Coordinates of C-alpha atoms and ligand atoms in Angstrom, one line a residue:
X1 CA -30.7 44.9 27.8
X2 CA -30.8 41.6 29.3
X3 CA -32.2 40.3 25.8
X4 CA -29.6 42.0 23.9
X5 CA -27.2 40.1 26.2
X6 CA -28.5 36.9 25.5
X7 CA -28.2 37.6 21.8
X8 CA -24.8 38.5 21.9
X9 CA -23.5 35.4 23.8
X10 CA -25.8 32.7 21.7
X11 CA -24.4 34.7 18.4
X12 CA -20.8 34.1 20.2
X13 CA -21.4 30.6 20.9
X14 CA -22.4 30.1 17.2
X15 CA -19.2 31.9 15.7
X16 CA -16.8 29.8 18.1
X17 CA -18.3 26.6 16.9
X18 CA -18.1 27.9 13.5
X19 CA -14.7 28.1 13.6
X20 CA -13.7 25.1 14.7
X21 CA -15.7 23.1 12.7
X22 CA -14.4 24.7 9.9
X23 CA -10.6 24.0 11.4
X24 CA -11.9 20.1 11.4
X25 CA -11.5 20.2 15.2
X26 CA -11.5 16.3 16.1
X27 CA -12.9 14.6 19.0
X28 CA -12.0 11.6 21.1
X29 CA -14.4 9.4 18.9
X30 CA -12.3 10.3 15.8
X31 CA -9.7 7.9 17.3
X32 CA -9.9 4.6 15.4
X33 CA -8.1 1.6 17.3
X34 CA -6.3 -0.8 15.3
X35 CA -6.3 -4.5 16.0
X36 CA -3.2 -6.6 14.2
X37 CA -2.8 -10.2 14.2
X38 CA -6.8 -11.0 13.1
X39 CA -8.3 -11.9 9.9
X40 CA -10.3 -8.7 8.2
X41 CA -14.1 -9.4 8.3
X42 CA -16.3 -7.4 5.9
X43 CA -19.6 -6.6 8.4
X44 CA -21.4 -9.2 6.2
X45 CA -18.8 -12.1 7.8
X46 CA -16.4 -12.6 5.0
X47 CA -12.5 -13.0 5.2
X48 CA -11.1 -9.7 3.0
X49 CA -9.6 -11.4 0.2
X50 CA -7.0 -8.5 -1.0
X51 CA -3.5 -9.7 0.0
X52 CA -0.2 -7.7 -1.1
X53 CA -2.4 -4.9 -1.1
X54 CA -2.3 -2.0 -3.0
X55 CA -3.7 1.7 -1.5
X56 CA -5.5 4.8 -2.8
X57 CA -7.2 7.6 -0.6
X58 CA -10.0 9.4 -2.5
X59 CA -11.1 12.1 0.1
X60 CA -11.9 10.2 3.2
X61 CA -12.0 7.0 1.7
X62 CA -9.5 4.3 1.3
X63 CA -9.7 1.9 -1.2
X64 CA -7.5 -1.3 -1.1
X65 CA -7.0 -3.8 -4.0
X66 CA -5.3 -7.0 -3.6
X67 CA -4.9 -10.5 -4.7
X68 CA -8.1 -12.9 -3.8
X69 CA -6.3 -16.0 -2.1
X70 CA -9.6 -17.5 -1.8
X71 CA -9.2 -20.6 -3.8
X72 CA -5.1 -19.8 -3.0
X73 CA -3.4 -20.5 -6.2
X74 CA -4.6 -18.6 -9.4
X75 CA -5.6 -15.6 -7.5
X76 CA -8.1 -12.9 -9.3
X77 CA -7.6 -9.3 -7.7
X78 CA -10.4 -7.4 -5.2
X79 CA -11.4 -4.1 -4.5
X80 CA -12.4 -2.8 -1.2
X81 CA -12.9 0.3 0.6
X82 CA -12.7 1.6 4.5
X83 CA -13.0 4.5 5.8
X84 CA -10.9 3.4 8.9
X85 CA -8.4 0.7 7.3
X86 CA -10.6 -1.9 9.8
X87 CA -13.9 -1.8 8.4
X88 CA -14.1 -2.9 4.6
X89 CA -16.4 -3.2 2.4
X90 CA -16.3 -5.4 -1.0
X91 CA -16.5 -3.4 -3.8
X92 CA -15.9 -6.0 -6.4
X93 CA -13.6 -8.0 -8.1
X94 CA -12.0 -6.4 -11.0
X95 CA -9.9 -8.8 -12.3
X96 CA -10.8 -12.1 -12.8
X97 CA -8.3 -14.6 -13.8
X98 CA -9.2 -15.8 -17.0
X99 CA -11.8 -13.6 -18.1
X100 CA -11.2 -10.4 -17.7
X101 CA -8.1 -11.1 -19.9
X102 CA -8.6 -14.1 -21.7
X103 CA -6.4 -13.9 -24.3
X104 CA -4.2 -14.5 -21.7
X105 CA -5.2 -17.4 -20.2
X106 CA -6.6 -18.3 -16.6
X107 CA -4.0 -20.0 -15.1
X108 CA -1.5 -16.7 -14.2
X109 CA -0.5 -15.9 -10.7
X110 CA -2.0 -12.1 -10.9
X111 CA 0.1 -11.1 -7.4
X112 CA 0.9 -7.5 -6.3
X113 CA -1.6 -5.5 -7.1
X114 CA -1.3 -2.0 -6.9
X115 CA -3.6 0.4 -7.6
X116 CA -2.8 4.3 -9.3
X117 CA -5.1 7.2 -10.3
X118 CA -3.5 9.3 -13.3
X119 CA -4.7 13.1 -13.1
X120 CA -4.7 13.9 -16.6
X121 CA -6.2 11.1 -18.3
X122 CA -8.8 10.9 -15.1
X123 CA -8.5 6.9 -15.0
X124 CA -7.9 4.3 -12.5
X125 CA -5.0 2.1 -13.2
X126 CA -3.8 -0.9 -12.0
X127 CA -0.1 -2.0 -12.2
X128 CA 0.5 -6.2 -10.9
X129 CA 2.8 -9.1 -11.5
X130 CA 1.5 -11.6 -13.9
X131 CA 3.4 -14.6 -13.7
X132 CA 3.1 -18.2 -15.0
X133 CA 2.5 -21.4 -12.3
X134 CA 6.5 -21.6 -12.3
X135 CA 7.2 -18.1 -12.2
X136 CA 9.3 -18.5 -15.1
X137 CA 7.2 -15.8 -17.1
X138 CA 8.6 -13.0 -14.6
X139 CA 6.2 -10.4 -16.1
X140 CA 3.8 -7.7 -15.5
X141 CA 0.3 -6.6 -16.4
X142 CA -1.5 -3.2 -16.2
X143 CA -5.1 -2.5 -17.0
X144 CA -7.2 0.5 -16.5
X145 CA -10.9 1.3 -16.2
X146 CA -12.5 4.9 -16.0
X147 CA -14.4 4.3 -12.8
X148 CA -12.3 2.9 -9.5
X149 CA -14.8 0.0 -9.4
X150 CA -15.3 0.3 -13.3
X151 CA -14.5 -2.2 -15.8
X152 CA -10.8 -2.8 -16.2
X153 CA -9.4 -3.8 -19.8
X154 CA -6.2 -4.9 -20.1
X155 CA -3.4 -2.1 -21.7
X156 CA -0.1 -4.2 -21.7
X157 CA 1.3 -7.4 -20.1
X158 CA 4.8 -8.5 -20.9
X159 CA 8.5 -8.4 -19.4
X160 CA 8.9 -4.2 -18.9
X161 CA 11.0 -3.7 -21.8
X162 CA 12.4 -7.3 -22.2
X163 CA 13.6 -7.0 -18.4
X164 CA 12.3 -10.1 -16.2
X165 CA 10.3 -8.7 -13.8
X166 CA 8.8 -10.5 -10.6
X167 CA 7.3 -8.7 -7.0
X168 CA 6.3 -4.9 -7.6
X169 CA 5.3 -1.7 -6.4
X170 CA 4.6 1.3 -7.9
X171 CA 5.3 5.3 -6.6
X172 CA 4.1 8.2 -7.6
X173 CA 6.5 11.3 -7.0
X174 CA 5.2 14.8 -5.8
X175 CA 5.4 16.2 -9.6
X176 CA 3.0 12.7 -10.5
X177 CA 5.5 11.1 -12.3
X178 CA 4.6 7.6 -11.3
X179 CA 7.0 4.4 -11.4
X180 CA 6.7 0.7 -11.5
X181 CA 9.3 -0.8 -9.1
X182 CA 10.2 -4.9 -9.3
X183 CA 12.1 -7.7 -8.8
X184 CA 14.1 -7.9 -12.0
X185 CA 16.2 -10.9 -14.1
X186 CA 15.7 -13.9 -11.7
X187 CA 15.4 -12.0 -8.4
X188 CA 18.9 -10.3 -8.6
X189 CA 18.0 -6.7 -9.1
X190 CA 15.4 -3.8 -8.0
X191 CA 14.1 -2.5 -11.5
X192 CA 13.3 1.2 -11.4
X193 CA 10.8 1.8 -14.4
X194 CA 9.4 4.9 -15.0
X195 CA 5.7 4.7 -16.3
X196 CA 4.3 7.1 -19.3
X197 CA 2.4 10.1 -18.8
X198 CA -0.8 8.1 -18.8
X199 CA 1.0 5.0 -16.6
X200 CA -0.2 2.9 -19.0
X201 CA 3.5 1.8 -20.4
X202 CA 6.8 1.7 -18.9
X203 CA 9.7 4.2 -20.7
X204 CA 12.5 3.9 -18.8
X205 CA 14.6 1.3 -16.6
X206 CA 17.3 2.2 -14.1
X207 CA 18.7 -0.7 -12.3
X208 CA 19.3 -0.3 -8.5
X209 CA 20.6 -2.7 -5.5
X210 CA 22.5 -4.5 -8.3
X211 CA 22.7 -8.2 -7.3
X212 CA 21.4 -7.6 -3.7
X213 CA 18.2 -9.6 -4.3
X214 CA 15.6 -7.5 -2.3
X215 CA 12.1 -7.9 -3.2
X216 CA 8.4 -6.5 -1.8
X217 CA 9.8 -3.1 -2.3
X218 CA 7.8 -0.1 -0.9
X219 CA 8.8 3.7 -1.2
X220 CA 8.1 6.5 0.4
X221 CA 8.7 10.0 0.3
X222 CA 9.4 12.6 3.2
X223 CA 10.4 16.2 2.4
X224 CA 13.1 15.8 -0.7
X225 CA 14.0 11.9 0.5
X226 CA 13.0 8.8 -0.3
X227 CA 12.7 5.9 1.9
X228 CA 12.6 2.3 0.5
X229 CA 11.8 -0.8 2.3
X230 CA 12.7 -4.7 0.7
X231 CA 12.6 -7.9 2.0
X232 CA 15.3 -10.8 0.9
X233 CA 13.7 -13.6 -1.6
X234 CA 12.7 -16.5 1.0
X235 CA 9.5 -17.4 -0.9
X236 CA 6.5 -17.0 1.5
X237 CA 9.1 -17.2 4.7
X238 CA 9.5 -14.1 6.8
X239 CA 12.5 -12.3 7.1
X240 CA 14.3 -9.4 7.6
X241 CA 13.1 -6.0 6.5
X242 CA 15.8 -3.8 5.3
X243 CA 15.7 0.1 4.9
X244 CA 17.5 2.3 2.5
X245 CA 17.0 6.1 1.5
X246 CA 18.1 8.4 -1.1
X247 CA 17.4 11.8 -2.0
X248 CA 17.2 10.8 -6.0
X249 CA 15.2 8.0 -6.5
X250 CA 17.6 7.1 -9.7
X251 CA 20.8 6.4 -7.3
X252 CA 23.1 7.0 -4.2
X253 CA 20.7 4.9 -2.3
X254 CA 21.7 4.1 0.6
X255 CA 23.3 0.9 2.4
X256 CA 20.8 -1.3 3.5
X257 CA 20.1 -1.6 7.0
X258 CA 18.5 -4.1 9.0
X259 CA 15.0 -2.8 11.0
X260 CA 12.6 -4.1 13.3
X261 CA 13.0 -8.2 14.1
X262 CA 15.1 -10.4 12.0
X263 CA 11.8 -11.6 10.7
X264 CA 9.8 -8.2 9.9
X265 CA 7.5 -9.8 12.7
X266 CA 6.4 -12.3 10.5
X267 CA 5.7 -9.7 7.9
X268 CA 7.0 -8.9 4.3
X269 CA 6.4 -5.2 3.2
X270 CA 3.4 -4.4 0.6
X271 CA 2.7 -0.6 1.3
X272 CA 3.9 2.4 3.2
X273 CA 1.1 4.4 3.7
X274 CA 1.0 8.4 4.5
X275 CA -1.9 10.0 6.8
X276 CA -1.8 13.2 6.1
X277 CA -4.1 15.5 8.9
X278 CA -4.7 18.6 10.4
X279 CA -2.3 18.5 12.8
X280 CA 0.6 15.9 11.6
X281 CA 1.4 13.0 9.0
X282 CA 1.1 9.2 9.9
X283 CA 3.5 6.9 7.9
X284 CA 1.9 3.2 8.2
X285 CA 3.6 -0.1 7.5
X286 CA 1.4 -2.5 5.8
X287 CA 2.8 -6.0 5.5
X288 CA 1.9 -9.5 4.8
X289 CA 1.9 -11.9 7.2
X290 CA 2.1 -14.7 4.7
X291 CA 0.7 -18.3 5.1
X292 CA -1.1 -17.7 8.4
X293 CA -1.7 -21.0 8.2
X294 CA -2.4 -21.2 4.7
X295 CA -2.7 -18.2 2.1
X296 CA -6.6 -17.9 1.9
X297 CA -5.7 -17.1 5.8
X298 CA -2.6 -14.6 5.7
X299 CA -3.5 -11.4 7.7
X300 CA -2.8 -8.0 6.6
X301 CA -0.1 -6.1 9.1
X302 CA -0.2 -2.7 10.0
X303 CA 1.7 -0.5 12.2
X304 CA 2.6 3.1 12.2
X305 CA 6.6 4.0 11.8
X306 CA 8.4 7.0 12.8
X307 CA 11.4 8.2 10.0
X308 CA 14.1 10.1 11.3
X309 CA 16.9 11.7 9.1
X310 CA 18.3 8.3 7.5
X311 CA 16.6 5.3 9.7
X312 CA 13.1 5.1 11.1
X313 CA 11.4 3.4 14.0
X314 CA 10.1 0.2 13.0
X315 CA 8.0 -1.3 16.0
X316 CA 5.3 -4.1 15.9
X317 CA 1.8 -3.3 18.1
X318 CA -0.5 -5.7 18.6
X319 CA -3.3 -2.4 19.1
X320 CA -2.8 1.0 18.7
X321 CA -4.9 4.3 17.5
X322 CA -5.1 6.2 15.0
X323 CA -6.7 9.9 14.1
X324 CA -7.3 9.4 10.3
X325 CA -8.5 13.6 10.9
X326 CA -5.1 15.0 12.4
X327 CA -3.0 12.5 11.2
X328 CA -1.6 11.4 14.7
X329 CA -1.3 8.2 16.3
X330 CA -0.7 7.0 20.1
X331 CA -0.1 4.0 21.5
X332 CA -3.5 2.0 22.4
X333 CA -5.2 3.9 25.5
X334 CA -6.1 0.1 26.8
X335 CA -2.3 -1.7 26.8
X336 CA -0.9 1.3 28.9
X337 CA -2.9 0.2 32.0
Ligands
DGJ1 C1 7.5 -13.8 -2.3 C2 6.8 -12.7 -3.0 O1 7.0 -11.6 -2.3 C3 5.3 -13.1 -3.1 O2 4.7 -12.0 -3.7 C4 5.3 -14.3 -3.9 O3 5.7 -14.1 -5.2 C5 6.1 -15.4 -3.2 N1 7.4 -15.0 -3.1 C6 6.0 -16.7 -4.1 O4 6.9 -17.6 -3.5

Protein backbone atom coordinates (compact mmCIF):
# COMPACT_ATOMS: atom_id res chain seq x y z
CA UNK A 1 0.00 0.00 0.00
CA UNK A 2 2.72 2.20 1.17
CA UNK A 3 4.53 1.39 -2.34
CA UNK A 4 1.53 2.16 -4.24
CA UNK A 5 1.58 5.57 -2.31
CA UNK A 6 4.86 6.38 -3.29
CA UNK A 7 3.98 5.70 -6.85
CA UNK A 8 1.14 7.82 -6.96
CA UNK A 9 2.91 10.94 -5.53
CA UNK A 10 6.37 10.46 -7.71
CA UNK A 11 3.80 9.97 -10.90
CA UNK A 12 2.17 13.37 -9.43
CA UNK A 13 5.26 15.11 -9.01
CA UNK A 14 6.11 14.22 -12.73
CA UNK A 15 2.72 15.39 -14.26
CA UNK A 16 3.00 18.85 -12.25
CA UNK A 17 6.34 19.49 -13.63
CA UNK A 18 5.09 18.47 -16.97
CA UNK A 19 2.90 20.98 -17.10
CA UNK A 20 4.65 23.74 -16.33
CA UNK A 21 7.39 23.14 -18.38
CA UNK A 22 5.25 22.79 -21.13
CA UNK A 23 3.49 26.47 -19.98
CA UNK A 24 7.34 27.76 -20.34
CA UNK A 25 7.13 28.49 -16.54
CA UNK A 26 10.24 31.04 -16.11
CA UNK A 27 12.58 31.28 -13.25
CA UNK A 28 14.49 34.09 -11.65
CA UNK A 29 17.56 33.34 -13.80
CA UNK A 30 15.47 33.99 -16.99
CA UNK A 31 15.80 37.62 -15.92
CA UNK A 32 18.45 39.32 -18.11
CA UNK A 33 19.76 42.70 -16.68
CA UNK A 34 20.46 45.35 -19.14
CA UNK A 35 23.42 47.73 -18.80
CA UNK A 36 23.13 51.19 -21.05
CA UNK A 37 25.72 53.69 -21.48
CA UNK A 38 28.74 50.96 -22.32
CA UNK A 39 30.23 49.82 -25.45
CA UNK A 40 28.88 46.19 -26.67
CA UNK A 41 31.77 43.60 -26.37
CA UNK A 42 31.45 40.40 -28.30
CA UNK A 43 33.01 37.60 -25.56
CA UNK A 44 36.11 37.50 -27.85
CA UNK A 45 36.75 41.53 -26.79
CA UNK A 46 35.66 43.32 -29.78
CA UNK A 47 33.48 46.67 -29.97
CA UNK A 48 29.99 45.47 -31.86
CA UNK A 49 30.28 47.32 -34.95
CA UNK A 50 26.43 47.43 -36.07
CA UNK A 51 25.20 51.00 -35.44
CA UNK A 52 21.57 52.29 -36.56
CA UNK A 53 20.64 48.85 -36.09
CA UNK A 54 18.30 46.90 -37.64
CA UNK A 55 16.31 43.75 -35.70
CA UNK A 56 14.94 40.34 -36.53
CA UNK A 57 13.86 37.51 -33.88
CA UNK A 58 14.16 34.01 -35.34
CA UNK A 59 12.72 31.82 -32.46
CA UNK A 60 14.83 32.72 -29.53
CA UNK A 61 17.42 34.43 -31.30
CA UNK A 62 17.96 37.96 -32.17
CA UNK A 63 19.83 38.98 -34.95
CA UNK A 64 21.02 42.69 -35.32
CA UNK A 65 22.58 44.21 -38.49
CA UNK A 66 24.13 47.53 -38.57
CA UNK A 67 26.54 49.85 -40.05
CA UNK A 68 30.43 48.92 -39.20
CA UNK A 69 31.79 52.43 -38.01
CA UNK A 70 35.06 50.80 -37.55
CA UNK A 71 37.12 52.74 -39.92
CA UNK A 72 34.00 55.55 -39.38
CA UNK A 73 33.46 56.90 -42.77
CA UNK A 74 32.57 54.40 -45.65
CA UNK A 75 30.85 52.00 -43.34
CA UNK A 76 30.19 48.20 -44.64
CA UNK A 77 27.10 46.58 -42.73
CA UNK A 78 27.51 43.59 -39.83
CA UNK A 79 25.47 40.90 -38.72
CA UNK A 80 25.23 39.72 -35.19
CA UNK A 81 23.18 37.65 -33.07
CA UNK A 82 22.15 37.48 -29.02
CA UNK A 83 20.03 35.70 -27.45
CA UNK A 84 19.74 38.42 -24.64
CA UNK A 85 20.30 41.79 -26.72
CA UNK A 86 23.81 42.02 -24.35
CA UNK A 87 25.72 39.14 -25.49
CA UNK A 88 26.53 39.21 -29.28
CA UNK A 89 28.12 37.34 -31.40
CA UNK A 90 29.68 38.30 -34.93
CA UNK A 91 28.12 36.50 -37.52
CA UNK A 92 29.71 38.32 -40.42
CA UNK A 93 29.76 41.05 -42.53
CA UNK A 94 27.44 40.98 -45.32
CA UNK A 95 28.00 43.94 -47.07
CA UNK A 96 31.20 45.16 -47.80
CA UNK A 97 31.49 48.54 -49.23
CA UNK A 98 32.91 48.09 -52.49
CA UNK A 99 32.78 44.64 -53.15
CA UNK A 100 29.86 43.15 -52.48
CA UNK A 101 28.46 45.76 -54.95
CA UNK A 102 31.02 46.96 -57.01
CA UNK A 103 29.43 48.20 -59.69
CA UNK A 104 28.69 50.68 -57.36
CA UNK A 105 31.57 51.79 -56.15
CA UNK A 106 33.30 51.77 -52.61
CA UNK A 107 33.07 55.05 -51.49
CA UNK A 108 28.94 55.07 -50.44
CA UNK A 109 27.82 55.81 -46.92
CA UNK A 110 25.79 52.33 -46.63
CA UNK A 111 23.83 53.77 -43.15
CA UNK A 112 20.52 52.31 -41.76
CA UNK A 113 20.44 49.08 -42.16
CA UNK A 114 17.54 47.22 -41.68
CA UNK A 115 17.01 43.86 -41.88
CA UNK A 116 13.45 41.88 -43.21
CA UNK A 117 12.53 38.20 -43.70
CA UNK A 118 9.79 37.79 -46.56
CA UNK A 119 7.51 34.59 -45.89
CA UNK A 120 6.78 33.67 -49.31
CA UNK A 121 9.86 33.97 -51.18
CA UNK A 122 11.71 32.44 -47.79
CA UNK A 123 14.69 35.15 -48.20
CA UNK A 124 16.45 37.46 -45.97
CA UNK A 125 16.39 41.03 -47.18
CA UNK A 126 18.05 43.93 -46.39
CA UNK A 127 16.60 47.51 -46.97
CA UNK A 128 19.61 50.68 -46.23
CA UNK A 129 20.44 54.13 -47.21
CA UNK A 130 23.13 54.34 -49.76
CA UNK A 131 24.33 57.73 -50.07
CA UNK A 132 27.28 59.48 -51.67
CA UNK A 133 30.22 61.29 -49.36
CA UNK A 134 27.95 64.59 -49.66
CA UNK A 135 24.77 62.99 -49.30
CA UNK A 136 23.72 64.49 -52.38
CA UNK A 137 22.79 60.94 -53.84
CA UNK A 138 19.86 60.69 -51.23
CA UNK A 139 19.21 57.01 -52.21
CA UNK A 140 18.54 53.61 -51.18
CA UNK A 141 19.87 50.08 -51.69
CA UNK A 142 18.29 46.65 -50.97
CA UNK A 143 19.91 43.27 -51.36
CA UNK A 144 18.90 39.89 -50.39
CA UNK A 145 20.54 36.53 -49.72
CA UNK A 146 18.67 33.10 -49.06
CA UNK A 147 20.44 32.35 -45.79
CA UNK A 148 20.39 35.31 -42.88
CA UNK A 149 24.23 35.08 -42.89
CA UNK A 150 24.13 34.06 -46.61
CA UNK A 151 25.54 35.91 -49.45
CA UNK A 152 23.69 39.11 -50.18
CA UNK A 153 23.48 40.33 -53.97
CA UNK A 154 22.37 43.40 -54.66
CA UNK A 155 18.43 43.74 -56.18
CA UNK A 156 18.02 47.63 -56.67
CA UNK A 157 19.72 50.82 -55.49
CA UNK A 158 18.38 54.15 -56.65
CA UNK A 159 16.06 57.20 -55.42
CA UNK A 160 12.58 55.04 -54.55
CA UNK A 161 10.78 55.98 -57.58
CA UNK A 162 12.65 59.23 -58.45
CA UNK A 163 11.88 60.47 -54.73
CA UNK A 164 15.14 61.61 -52.76
CA UNK A 165 15.38 59.48 -50.04
CA UNK A 166 17.82 59.82 -46.96
CA UNK A 167 17.49 57.95 -43.14
CA UNK A 168 15.07 54.85 -43.23
CA UNK A 169 13.23 52.28 -41.61
CA UNK A 170 11.27 49.65 -42.73
CA UNK A 171 7.77 47.96 -41.07
CA UNK A 172 6.12 45.14 -41.63
CA UNK A 173 2.28 45.19 -40.89
CA UNK A 174 0.32 42.24 -39.25
CA UNK A 175 -0.99 41.04 -42.87
CA UNK A 176 3.20 41.18 -43.98
CA UNK A 177 2.83 43.89 -46.09
CA UNK A 178 6.21 45.41 -45.47
CA UNK A 179 7.27 49.22 -46.05
CA UNK A 180 10.33 51.27 -46.50
CA UNK A 181 10.01 54.54 -44.48
CA UNK A 182 12.65 57.63 -45.16
CA UNK A 183 13.72 60.95 -45.17
CA UNK A 184 12.51 62.22 -48.48
CA UNK A 185 13.50 65.48 -51.07
CA UNK A 186 16.24 67.11 -48.94
CA UNK A 187 15.01 66.21 -45.49
CA UNK A 188 11.52 67.89 -45.73
CA UNK A 189 9.29 64.96 -45.82
CA UNK A 190 8.65 61.24 -44.25
CA UNK A 191 8.23 59.00 -47.46
CA UNK A 192 5.87 56.18 -46.88
CA UNK A 193 6.88 53.43 -49.58
CA UNK A 194 5.24 50.37 -49.73
CA UNK A 195 7.57 47.43 -50.78
CA UNK A 196 6.49 44.43 -53.39
CA UNK A 197 5.33 41.25 -52.43
CA UNK A 198 8.90 39.92 -52.34
CA UNK A 199 10.29 43.56 -50.66
CA UNK A 200 12.53 43.58 -53.15
CA UNK A 201 11.06 46.97 -54.99
CA UNK A 202 9.20 49.80 -53.81
CA UNK A 203 5.39 50.30 -55.49
CA UNK A 204 3.94 52.96 -53.90
CA UNK A 205 4.81 56.40 -52.11
CA UNK A 206 2.51 58.33 -49.74
CA UNK A 207 4.04 61.41 -48.39
CA UNK A 208 3.45 62.17 -44.65
CA UNK A 209 4.59 64.97 -42.01
CA UNK A 210 4.77 67.25 -45.12
CA UNK A 211 7.55 69.73 -44.55
CA UNK A 212 8.10 68.80 -40.86
CA UNK A 213 11.62 67.45 -41.35
CA UNK A 214 11.63 64.39 -39.02
CA UNK A 215 14.01 61.74 -39.67
CA UNK A 216 15.26 58.19 -37.79
CA UNK A 217 11.70 57.16 -38.05
CA UNK A 218 10.66 53.90 -36.17
CA UNK A 219 7.06 52.37 -36.17
CA UNK A 220 5.31 50.37 -34.27
CA UNK A 221 2.22 48.62 -33.98
CA UNK A 222 -0.20 48.02 -30.86
CA UNK A 223 -3.62 46.47 -31.39
CA UNK A 224 -5.11 48.43 -34.68
CA UNK A 225 -2.61 51.71 -33.97
CA UNK A 226 0.52 52.65 -35.10
CA UNK A 227 3.02 54.54 -33.12
CA UNK A 228 5.87 56.44 -34.93
CA UNK A 229 8.84 57.94 -33.38
CA UNK A 230 11.31 60.81 -35.51
CA UNK A 231 13.92 62.79 -34.48
CA UNK A 232 14.50 66.56 -36.11
CA UNK A 233 17.59 66.66 -38.75
CA UNK A 234 20.55 68.00 -36.46
CA UNK A 235 23.26 65.78 -38.19
CA UNK A 236 24.87 63.47 -35.55
CA UNK A 237 23.46 66.05 -32.56
CA UNK A 238 20.89 64.77 -30.18
CA UNK A 239 17.64 66.04 -29.96
CA UNK A 240 14.22 65.78 -29.29
CA UNK A 241 12.33 62.65 -29.86
CA UNK A 242 8.79 63.26 -31.08
CA UNK A 243 5.84 60.70 -30.98
CA UNK A 244 2.90 60.47 -33.31
CA UNK A 245 0.16 57.71 -33.90
CA UNK A 246 -2.39 56.81 -36.28
CA UNK A 247 -4.66 54.08 -36.72
CA UNK A 248 -3.87 54.01 -40.84
CA UNK A 249 -0.42 54.09 -41.48
CA UNK A 250 -1.34 56.13 -44.92
CA UNK A 251 -2.75 59.36 -42.83
CA UNK A 252 -4.47 61.23 -39.92
CA UNK A 253 -1.27 60.87 -38.04
CA UNK A 254 -1.17 62.52 -35.38
CA UNK A 255 0.37 65.91 -34.07
CA UNK A 256 3.77 65.40 -33.00
CA UNK A 257 4.51 65.46 -29.50
CA UNK A 258 7.61 66.01 -27.66
CA UNK A 259 8.74 62.74 -25.24
CA UNK A 260 11.37 61.89 -22.95
CA UNK A 261 14.33 64.83 -22.56
CA UNK A 262 14.68 67.54 -25.06
CA UNK A 263 17.65 65.59 -26.23
CA UNK A 264 16.15 61.85 -26.47
CA UNK A 265 18.93 61.30 -23.71
CA UNK A 266 21.47 61.69 -26.08
CA UNK A 267 19.83 59.24 -28.30
CA UNK A 268 18.28 59.31 -31.95
CA UNK A 269 15.68 56.46 -32.54
CA UNK A 270 16.79 53.29 -34.77
CA UNK A 271 14.25 50.51 -33.65
CA UNK A 272 11.25 49.89 -31.52
CA UNK A 273 11.38 46.57 -30.64
CA UNK A 274 8.40 44.12 -29.41
CA UNK A 275 8.94 41.22 -26.74
CA UNK A 276 6.34 39.17 -27.04
CA UNK A 277 6.08 36.35 -23.84
CA UNK A 278 4.07 34.19 -22.00
CA UNK A 279 2.74 36.41 -19.80
CA UNK A 280 2.95 40.19 -21.58
CA UNK A 281 4.64 42.27 -24.47
CA UNK A 282 7.86 44.46 -24.00
CA UNK A 283 8.13 47.48 -26.37
CA UNK A 284 12.00 48.48 -26.38
CA UNK A 285 13.57 51.73 -27.53
CA UNK A 286 16.76 51.25 -29.29
CA UNK A 287 18.59 54.38 -30.05
CA UNK A 288 21.88 55.70 -31.08
CA UNK A 289 23.79 57.54 -28.93
CA UNK A 290 25.86 59.05 -31.72
CA UNK A 291 29.60 60.24 -31.59
CA UNK A 292 30.27 58.87 -28.15
CA UNK A 293 33.23 60.38 -28.59
CA UNK A 294 33.72 59.49 -32.09
CA UNK A 295 31.48 57.11 -34.30
CA UNK A 296 33.64 53.87 -34.16
CA UNK A 297 32.64 54.54 -30.32
CA UNK A 298 28.69 55.48 -30.33
CA UNK A 299 26.79 53.06 -27.99
CA UNK A 300 23.64 51.41 -28.78
CA UNK A 301 20.58 52.68 -26.30
CA UNK A 302 18.03 50.63 -25.01
CA UNK A 303 15.22 51.10 -22.75
CA UNK A 304 11.80 49.63 -22.44
CA UNK A 305 8.62 52.13 -23.08
CA UNK A 306 5.21 51.87 -21.95
CA UNK A 307 2.25 53.11 -24.82
CA UNK A 308 -0.84 54.19 -23.50
CA UNK A 309 -3.83 55.14 -25.78
CA UNK A 310 -2.17 58.11 -27.82
CA UNK A 311 1.35 58.96 -25.76
CA UNK A 312 3.68 56.45 -24.20
CA UNK A 313 6.21 56.49 -21.31
CA UNK A 314 9.52 57.32 -22.59
CA UNK A 315 12.07 56.98 -19.59
CA UNK A 316 15.98 56.54 -19.76
CA UNK A 317 17.58 53.62 -17.28
CA UNK A 318 20.84 53.36 -16.77
CA UNK A 319 20.05 49.19 -15.74
CA UNK A 320 16.98 47.42 -15.81
CA UNK A 321 15.70 43.64 -16.53
CA UNK A 322 14.17 42.00 -18.79
CA UNK A 323 12.27 38.43 -19.15
CA UNK A 324 12.85 37.72 -22.94
CA UNK A 325 10.32 34.30 -21.80
CA UNK A 326 7.23 36.33 -20.42
CA UNK A 327 7.81 39.37 -22.01
CA UNK A 328 7.98 41.57 -18.77
CA UNK A 329 10.32 43.96 -17.51
CA UNK A 330 11.03 45.58 -13.97
CA UNK A 331 13.06 48.11 -12.89
CA UNK A 332 16.78 46.79 -12.01
CA UNK A 333 16.48 44.69 -8.55
CA UNK A 334 20.04 46.42 -7.59
CA UNK A 335 19.15 50.56 -8.09
CA UNK A 336 15.95 50.07 -5.85
CA UNK A 337 18.18 49.57 -2.72
C1 LIG B 1 21.58 61.90 -39.00
C2 LIG B 1 21.14 60.59 -39.49
O1 LIG B 1 20.11 60.13 -38.69
C3 LIG B 1 22.29 59.63 -39.53
O2 LIG B 1 21.85 58.37 -39.95
C4 LIG B 1 23.30 60.22 -40.44
O3 LIG B 1 22.77 60.26 -41.74
C5 LIG B 1 23.69 61.60 -39.99
N1 LIG B 1 22.54 62.43 -39.88
C6 LIG B 1 24.65 62.24 -40.93
O4 LIG B 1 24.87 63.56 -40.55
Amino acid sequence: MTRLLNCLMLLGVFILAGCSASKGTSSESDWVRVTNGNLWLTAGGDTVQAHAPGFLRLGDTWYMVGEDRGREWRPDVNLYSSKDLQHWHFEKKIIENGVTSPDLGKSRMIERAKLLYNKKTKRFVVWCHWESSNYGASEAACFSSDKIDGTYRLEWSGRPLGIKSRDCNVFVDSDGTAYFISTTVENQHLGLFRLSDDYLSVVEHTRLFAGQRREAPAIVKLGQRYFMFSSACTGWAPNQCKLSWSDNLKEGWSQLENIGDNKAFRTQPAAILEVKGTKDTTYLYVGDRWKDPNLAQSKTIIFPVTFTDTSCDFRYRDNFEINFKTGEWREDAKAKK
